[in-house]
Short mmCIF file of C-alpha atoms in Angstrom, two decimals:
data_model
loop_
_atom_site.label_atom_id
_atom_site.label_comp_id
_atom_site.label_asym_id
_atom_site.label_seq_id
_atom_site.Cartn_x
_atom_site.Cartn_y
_atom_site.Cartn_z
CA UNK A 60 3.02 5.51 -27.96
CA UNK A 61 6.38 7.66 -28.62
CA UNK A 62 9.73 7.29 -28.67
CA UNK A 63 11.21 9.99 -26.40
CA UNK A 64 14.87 8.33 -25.96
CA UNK A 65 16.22 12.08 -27.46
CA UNK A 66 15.16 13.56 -23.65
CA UNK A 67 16.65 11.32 -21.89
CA UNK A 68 19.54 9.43 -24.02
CA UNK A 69 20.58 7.06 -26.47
CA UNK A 70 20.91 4.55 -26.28
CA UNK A 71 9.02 -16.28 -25.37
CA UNK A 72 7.05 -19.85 -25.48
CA UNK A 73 4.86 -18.29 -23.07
CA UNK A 74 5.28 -20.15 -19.63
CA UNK A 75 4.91 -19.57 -15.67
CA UNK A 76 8.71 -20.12 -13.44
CA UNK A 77 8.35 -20.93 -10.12
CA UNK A 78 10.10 -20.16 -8.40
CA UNK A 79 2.59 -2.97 -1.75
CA UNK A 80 -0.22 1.68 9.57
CA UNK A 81 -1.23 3.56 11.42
CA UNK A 82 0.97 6.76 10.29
CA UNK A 83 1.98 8.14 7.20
CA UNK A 84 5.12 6.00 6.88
CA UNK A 85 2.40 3.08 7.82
CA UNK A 86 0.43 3.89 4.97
CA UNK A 87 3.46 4.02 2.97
CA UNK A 88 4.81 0.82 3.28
CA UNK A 89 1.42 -0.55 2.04
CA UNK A 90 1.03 1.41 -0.73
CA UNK A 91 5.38 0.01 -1.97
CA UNK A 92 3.65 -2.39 -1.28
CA UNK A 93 10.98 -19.50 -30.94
CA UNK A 94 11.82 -23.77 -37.51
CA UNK A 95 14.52 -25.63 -38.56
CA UNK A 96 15.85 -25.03 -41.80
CA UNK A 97 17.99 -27.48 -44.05
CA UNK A 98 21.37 -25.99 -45.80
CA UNK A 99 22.78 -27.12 -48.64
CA UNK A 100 25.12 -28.99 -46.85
CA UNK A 101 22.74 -31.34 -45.18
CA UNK A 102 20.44 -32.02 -42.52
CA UNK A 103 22.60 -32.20 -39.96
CA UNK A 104 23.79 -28.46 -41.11
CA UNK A 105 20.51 -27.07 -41.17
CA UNK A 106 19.80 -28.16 -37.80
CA UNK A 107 23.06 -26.71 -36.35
CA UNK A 108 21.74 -23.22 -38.34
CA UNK A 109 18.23 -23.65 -37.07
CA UNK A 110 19.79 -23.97 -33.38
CA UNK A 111 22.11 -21.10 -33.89
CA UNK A 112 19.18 -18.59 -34.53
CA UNK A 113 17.42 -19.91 -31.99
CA UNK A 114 19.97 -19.36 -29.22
CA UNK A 115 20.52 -15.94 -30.69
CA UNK A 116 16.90 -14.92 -29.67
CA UNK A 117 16.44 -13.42 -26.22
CA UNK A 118 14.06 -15.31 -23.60
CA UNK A 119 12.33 -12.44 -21.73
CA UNK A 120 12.17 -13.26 -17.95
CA UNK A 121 9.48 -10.70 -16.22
CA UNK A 122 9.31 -9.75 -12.57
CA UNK A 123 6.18 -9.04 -10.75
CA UNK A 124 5.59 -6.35 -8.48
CA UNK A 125 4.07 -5.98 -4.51
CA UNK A 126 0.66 -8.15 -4.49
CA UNK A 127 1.11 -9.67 -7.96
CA UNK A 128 2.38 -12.88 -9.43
CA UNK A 129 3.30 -14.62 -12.63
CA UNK A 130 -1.12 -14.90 -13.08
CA UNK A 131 -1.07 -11.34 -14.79
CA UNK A 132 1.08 -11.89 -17.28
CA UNK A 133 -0.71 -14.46 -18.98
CA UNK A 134 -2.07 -12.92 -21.55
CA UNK A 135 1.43 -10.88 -22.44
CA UNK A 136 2.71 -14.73 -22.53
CA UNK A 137 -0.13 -15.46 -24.69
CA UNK A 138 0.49 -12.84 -27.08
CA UNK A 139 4.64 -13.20 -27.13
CA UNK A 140 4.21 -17.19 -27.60
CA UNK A 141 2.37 -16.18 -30.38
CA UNK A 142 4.94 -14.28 -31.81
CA UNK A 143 7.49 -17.13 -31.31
CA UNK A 144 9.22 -15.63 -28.29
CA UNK A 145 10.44 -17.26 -25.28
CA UNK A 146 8.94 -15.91 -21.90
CA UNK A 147 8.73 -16.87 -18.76
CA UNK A 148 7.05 -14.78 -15.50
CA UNK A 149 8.49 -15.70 -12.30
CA UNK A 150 6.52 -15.88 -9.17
CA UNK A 151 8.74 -14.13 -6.22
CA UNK A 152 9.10 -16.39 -3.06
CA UNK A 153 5.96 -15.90 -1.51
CA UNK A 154 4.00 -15.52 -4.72
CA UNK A 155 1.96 -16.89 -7.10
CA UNK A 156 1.93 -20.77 -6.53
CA UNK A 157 3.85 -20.78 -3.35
CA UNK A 158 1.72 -17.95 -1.88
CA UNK A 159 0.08 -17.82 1.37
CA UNK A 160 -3.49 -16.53 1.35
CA UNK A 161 -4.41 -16.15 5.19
CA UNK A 162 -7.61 -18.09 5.92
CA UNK A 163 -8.88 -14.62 7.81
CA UNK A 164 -8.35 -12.74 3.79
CA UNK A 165 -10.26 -16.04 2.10
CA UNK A 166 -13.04 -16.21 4.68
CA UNK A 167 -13.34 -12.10 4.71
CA UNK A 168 -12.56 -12.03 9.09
CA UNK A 169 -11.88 -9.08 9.01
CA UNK A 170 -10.88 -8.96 13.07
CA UNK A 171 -8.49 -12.09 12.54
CA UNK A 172 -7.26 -10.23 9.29
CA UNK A 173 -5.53 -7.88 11.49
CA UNK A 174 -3.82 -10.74 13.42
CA UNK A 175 -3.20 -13.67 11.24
CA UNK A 176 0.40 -14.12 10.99
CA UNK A 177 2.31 -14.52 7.08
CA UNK A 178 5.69 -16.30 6.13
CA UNK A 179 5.98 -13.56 3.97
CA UNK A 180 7.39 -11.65 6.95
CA UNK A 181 10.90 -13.56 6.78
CA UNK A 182 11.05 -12.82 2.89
CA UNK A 183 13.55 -10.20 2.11
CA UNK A 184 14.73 -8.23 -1.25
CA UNK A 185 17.80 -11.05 -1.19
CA UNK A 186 15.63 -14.15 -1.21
CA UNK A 187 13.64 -12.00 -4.60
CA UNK A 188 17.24 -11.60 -6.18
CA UNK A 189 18.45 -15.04 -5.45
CA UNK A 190 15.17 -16.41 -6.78
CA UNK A 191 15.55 -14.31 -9.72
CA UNK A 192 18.92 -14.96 -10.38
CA UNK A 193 18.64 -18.80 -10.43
CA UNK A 194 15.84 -18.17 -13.20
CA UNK A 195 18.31 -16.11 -15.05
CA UNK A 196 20.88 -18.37 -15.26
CA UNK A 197 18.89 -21.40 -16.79
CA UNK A 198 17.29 -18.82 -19.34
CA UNK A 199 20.88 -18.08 -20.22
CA UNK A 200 21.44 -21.73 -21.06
CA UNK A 201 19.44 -20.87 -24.16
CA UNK A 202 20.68 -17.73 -25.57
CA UNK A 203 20.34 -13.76 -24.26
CA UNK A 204 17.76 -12.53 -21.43
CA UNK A 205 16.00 -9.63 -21.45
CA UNK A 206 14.84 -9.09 -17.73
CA UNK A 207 11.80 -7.38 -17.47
CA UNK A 208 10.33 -5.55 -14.31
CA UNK A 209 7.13 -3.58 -13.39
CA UNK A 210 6.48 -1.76 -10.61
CA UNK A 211 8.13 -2.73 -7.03
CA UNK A 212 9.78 -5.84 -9.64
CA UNK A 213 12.41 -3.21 -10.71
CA UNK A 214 14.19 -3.38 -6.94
CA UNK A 215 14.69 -7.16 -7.94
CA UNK A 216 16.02 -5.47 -11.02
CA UNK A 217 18.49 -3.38 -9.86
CA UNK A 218 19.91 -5.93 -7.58
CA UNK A 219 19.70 -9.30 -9.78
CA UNK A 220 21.90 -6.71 -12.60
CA UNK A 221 24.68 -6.02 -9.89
CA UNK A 222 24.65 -10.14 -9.50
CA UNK A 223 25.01 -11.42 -12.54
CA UNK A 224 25.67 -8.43 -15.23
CA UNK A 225 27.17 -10.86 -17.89
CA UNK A 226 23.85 -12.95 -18.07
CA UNK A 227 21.64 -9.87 -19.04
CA UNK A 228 21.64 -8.48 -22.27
CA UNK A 229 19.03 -5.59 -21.97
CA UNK A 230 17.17 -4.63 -18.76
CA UNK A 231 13.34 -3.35 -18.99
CA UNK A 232 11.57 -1.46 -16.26
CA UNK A 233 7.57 -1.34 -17.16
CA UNK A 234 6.92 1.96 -15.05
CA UNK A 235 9.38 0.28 -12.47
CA UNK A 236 11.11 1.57 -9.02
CA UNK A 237 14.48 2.18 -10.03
CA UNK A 238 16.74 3.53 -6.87
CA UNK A 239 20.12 5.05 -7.19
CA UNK A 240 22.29 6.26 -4.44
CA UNK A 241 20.23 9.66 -4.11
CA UNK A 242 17.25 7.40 -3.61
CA UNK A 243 18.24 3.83 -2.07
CA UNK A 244 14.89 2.35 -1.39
CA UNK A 245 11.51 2.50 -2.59
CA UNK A 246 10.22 4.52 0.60
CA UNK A 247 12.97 7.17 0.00
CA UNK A 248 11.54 7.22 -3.67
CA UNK A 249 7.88 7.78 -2.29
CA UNK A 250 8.87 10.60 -0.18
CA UNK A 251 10.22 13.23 -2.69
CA UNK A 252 7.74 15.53 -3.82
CA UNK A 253 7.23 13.68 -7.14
CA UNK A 254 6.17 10.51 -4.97
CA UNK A 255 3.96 12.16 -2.82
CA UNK A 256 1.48 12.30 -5.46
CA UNK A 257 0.70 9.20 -5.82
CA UNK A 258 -2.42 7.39 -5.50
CA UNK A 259 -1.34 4.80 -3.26
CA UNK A 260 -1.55 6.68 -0.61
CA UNK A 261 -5.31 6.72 -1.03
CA UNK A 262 -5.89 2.76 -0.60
CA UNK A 263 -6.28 2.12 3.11
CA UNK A 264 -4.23 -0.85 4.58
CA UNK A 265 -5.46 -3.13 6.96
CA UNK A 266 -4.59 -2.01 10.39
CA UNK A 267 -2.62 -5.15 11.56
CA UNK A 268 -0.61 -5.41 14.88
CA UNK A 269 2.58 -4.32 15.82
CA UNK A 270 5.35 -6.64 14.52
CA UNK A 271 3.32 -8.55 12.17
CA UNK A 272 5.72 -7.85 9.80
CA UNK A 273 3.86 -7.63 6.83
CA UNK A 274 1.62 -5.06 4.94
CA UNK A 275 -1.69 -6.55 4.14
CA UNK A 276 -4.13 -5.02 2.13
CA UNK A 277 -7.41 -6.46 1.89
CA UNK A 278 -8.43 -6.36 -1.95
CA UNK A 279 -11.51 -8.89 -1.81
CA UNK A 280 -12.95 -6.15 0.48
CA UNK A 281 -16.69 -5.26 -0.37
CA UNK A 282 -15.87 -1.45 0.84
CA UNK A 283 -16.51 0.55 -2.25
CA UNK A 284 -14.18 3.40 -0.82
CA UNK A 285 -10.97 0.45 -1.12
CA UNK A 286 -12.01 -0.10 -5.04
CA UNK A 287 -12.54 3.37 -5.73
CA UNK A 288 -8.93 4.11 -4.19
CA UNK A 289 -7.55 1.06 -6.15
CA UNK A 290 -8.87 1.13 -9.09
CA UNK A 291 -7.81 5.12 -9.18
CA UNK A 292 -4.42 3.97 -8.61
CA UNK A 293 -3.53 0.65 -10.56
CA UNK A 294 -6.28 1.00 -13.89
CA UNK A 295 -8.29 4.67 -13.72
CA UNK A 296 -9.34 4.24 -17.31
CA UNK A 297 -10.51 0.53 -17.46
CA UNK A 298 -14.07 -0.99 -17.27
CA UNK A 299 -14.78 -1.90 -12.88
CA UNK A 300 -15.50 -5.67 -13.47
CA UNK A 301 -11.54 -5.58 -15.40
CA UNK A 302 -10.19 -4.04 -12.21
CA UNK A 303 -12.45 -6.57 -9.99
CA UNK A 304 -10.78 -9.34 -11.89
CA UNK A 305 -7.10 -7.74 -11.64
CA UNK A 306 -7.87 -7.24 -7.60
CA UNK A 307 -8.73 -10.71 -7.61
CA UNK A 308 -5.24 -12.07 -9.07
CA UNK A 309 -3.35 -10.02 -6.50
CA UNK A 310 -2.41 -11.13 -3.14
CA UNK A 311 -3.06 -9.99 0.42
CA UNK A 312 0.39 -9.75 1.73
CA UNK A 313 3.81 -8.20 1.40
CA UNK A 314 6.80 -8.01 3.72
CA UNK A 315 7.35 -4.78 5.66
CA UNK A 316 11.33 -4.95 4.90
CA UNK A 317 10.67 -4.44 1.54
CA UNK A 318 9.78 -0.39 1.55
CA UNK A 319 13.27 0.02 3.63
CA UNK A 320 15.81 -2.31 1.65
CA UNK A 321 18.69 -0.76 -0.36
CA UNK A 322 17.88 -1.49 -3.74
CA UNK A 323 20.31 0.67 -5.15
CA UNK A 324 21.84 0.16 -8.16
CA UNK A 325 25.81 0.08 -8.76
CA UNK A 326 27.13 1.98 -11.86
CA UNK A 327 30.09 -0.25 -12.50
CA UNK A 328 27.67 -3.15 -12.91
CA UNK A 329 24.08 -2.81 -13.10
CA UNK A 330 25.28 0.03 -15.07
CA UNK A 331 26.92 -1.30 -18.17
CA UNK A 332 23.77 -3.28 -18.84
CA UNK A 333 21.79 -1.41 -21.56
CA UNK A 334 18.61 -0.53 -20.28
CA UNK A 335 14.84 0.55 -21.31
CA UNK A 336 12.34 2.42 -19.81
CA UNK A 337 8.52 1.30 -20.69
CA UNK A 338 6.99 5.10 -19.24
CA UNK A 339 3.54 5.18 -18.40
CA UNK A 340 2.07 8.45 -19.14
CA UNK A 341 -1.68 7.69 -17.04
CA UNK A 342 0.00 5.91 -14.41
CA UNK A 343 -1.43 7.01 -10.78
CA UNK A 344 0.56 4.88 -8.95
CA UNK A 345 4.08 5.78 -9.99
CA UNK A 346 3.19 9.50 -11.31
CA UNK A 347 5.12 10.15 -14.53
CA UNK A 348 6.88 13.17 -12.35
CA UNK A 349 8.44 9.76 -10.09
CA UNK A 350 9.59 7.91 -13.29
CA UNK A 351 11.44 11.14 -14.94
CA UNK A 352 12.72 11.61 -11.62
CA UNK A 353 14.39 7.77 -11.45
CA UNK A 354 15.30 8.26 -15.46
CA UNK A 355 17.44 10.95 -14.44
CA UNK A 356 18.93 9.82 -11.51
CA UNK A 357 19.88 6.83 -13.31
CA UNK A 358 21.44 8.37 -16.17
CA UNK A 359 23.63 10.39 -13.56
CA UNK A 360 25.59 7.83 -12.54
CA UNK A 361 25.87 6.04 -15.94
CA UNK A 362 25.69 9.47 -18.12
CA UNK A 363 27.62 6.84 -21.38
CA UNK A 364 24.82 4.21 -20.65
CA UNK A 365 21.73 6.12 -20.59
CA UNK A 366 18.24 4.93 -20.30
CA UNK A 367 16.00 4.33 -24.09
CA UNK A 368 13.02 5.66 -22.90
CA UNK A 369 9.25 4.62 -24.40
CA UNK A 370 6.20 6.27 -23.53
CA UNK A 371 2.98 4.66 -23.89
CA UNK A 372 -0.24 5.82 -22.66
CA UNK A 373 -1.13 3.11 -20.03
CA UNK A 374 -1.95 3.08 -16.44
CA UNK A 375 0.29 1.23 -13.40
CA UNK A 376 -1.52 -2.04 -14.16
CA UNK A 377 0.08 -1.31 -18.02
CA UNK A 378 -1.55 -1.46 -21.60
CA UNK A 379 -4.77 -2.95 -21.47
CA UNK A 380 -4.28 -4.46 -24.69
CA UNK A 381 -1.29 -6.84 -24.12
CA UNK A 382 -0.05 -6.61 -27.65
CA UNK A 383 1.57 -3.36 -27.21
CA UNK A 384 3.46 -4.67 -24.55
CA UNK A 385 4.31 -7.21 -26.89
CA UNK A 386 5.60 -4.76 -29.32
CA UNK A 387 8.06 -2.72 -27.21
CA UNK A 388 9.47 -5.96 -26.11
CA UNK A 389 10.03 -7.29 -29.59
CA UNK A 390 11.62 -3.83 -30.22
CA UNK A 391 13.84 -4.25 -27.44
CA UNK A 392 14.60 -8.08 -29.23
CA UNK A 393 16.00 -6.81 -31.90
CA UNK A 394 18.48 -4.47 -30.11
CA UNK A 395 19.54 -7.73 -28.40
CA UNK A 396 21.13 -9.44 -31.71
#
């Protein structure tokens, strides 16, 4: 990994909250898709002491991204519990343990597939930021939050830091969206040249209805040309049967607002926050060329509150090993006391 924050500026107990066609723009919406101590004074002192450095340790609270869940992160929750962090991975509305799998995705129909309506088509980018929000203020109960995003999770980003600014001490995007006024939403973002490249373009959505109101892709599909396409995109370098499994985790369906909602950041409050950006150098997905493109952008319009910027050699789905994950977040800890 390297620490490239020259270029571009200055600068827990693992646990699960509840709480990405038919044209080109078709096929674009899918692919958006912590030990007491005892004082000389007494027990009762050493407590108070013990308490006091606990509350002055961050709980990290991590955001998902289109298809995924809190599931994925287990092993980063694993790794940071181990540590003695606080961490919790929230599962979006929708998500996780309130998802909906369509029976036509579980039994592999793949004519009903196209058909089967999803609740997810009522979710919106405001029900992800109120969801979010509620799980930052109880993690703030407890001492500083570092709120952590990957992929399509950094819209929720952007949005939850214009909420509540004051509750977050440090904001991480893990190869995350990150829209500005030159680039409001994440289909704006996939348009520019820099997005064009990437290799979501190249897994095929299922071909629902009109006004479904979702984008569905089918990952259980047995179509070699859909794994080839996805594991390309989300894990090029890792073994097939550790993409199989990942594809497994990840869900079916994602509302169609998402692509088009105004994510946007605002500079007067999202941008006092101080902010990191985890950049993945082999990511397919979200081509480096997109991330330096959202760095800049968002050092624009906060030039005195630029992005720290980390590069580690990882792909969209992020380092398969989850301790180095681990260690840029614990890096990002300590800037927090």
């Amino acid at each position: 990994m390297s620490d490239t924050s020259g270029m571009h500026g200055n600068g827990v107990v693992g646990g699960v909250a509840d709480g990405e066609g038919r044209s080109r723009r078709g096929m674009l919406r899918a692919a958006v898709a912590g030990a007491g101590a005892v004082a000389v004074g007494g027990a009762g002192a050493g407590v108070a002491h013990a308490d006091g450095r606990r509350r002055s340790a961050p709980t990290f609270v991590i955001v998902h991204g289109s298809s995924g869940n809190s599931y994925g992160y287990a092993p980063l929750l694993a790794e940071l519990g181990l540590r003695g962090h606080r961490a919790v991975a929230v599962d979006l509305p929708g998500h996780g343990a309130g998802a909906y799998l369509p029976v036509s995705y579980q039994t592999q129909d793949l004519e009903a597939l196209k058909s089967e309506p999803s609740p997810l088509s009522e979710v919106t980018l405001t029900d992800f930021v109120a969801h979010v929000t509620a799980v930052v203020r109880r993690a703030h109960r407890v001492g500083p939050v570092v709120l952590v995003g990957q992929s399509m999770g950094g819209a929720t980003l952007n949005r939850v830091a214009d909420e509540v600014p004051e509750l977050i001490s440090h904001l991480v995007y893990a190869s995350a969206y990150c829209p500005t006024p030159k680039h409001s939403t994440l289909m704006s973002l996939m348009m520019t040249q820099e997005g064009l490249t990437s290799a979501l373009f190249k897994i095929p959505p299922v071909r629902t209805v009109p006004g479904l109101g979702v984008n569905r892709v089918n990952w259980r599909s047995g179509d070699p040309a859909l794994f080839a396409a996805a594991k390309e995109a989300l894990a090029a370098d890792w073994p097939d049967a550790e993409v199989r499994m990942q594809l497994n985790l990840m869900e079916p369906d994602e509302s169609a607002a998402l692509p088009t909602s105004d994510a946007s950041a605002r500079p007067e409050r999202w941008g006092r926050i101080p902010r990191t950006y985890l950049r993945f150098t082999e990511d397919r997905a979200i081509p480096p060329a997109l991330q330096d493109l959202m760095i800049r952008e968002a050092d624009e319009l906060t030039p005195r509150n630029r992005f720290r910027v980390r590069s580690l050699a990882a792909t969209h789905l992020g380092p398969r090993d989850p301790r180095e994950f681990a260690d840029e977040l614990e890096l990002v800890a300590r800037l927090c006391r």
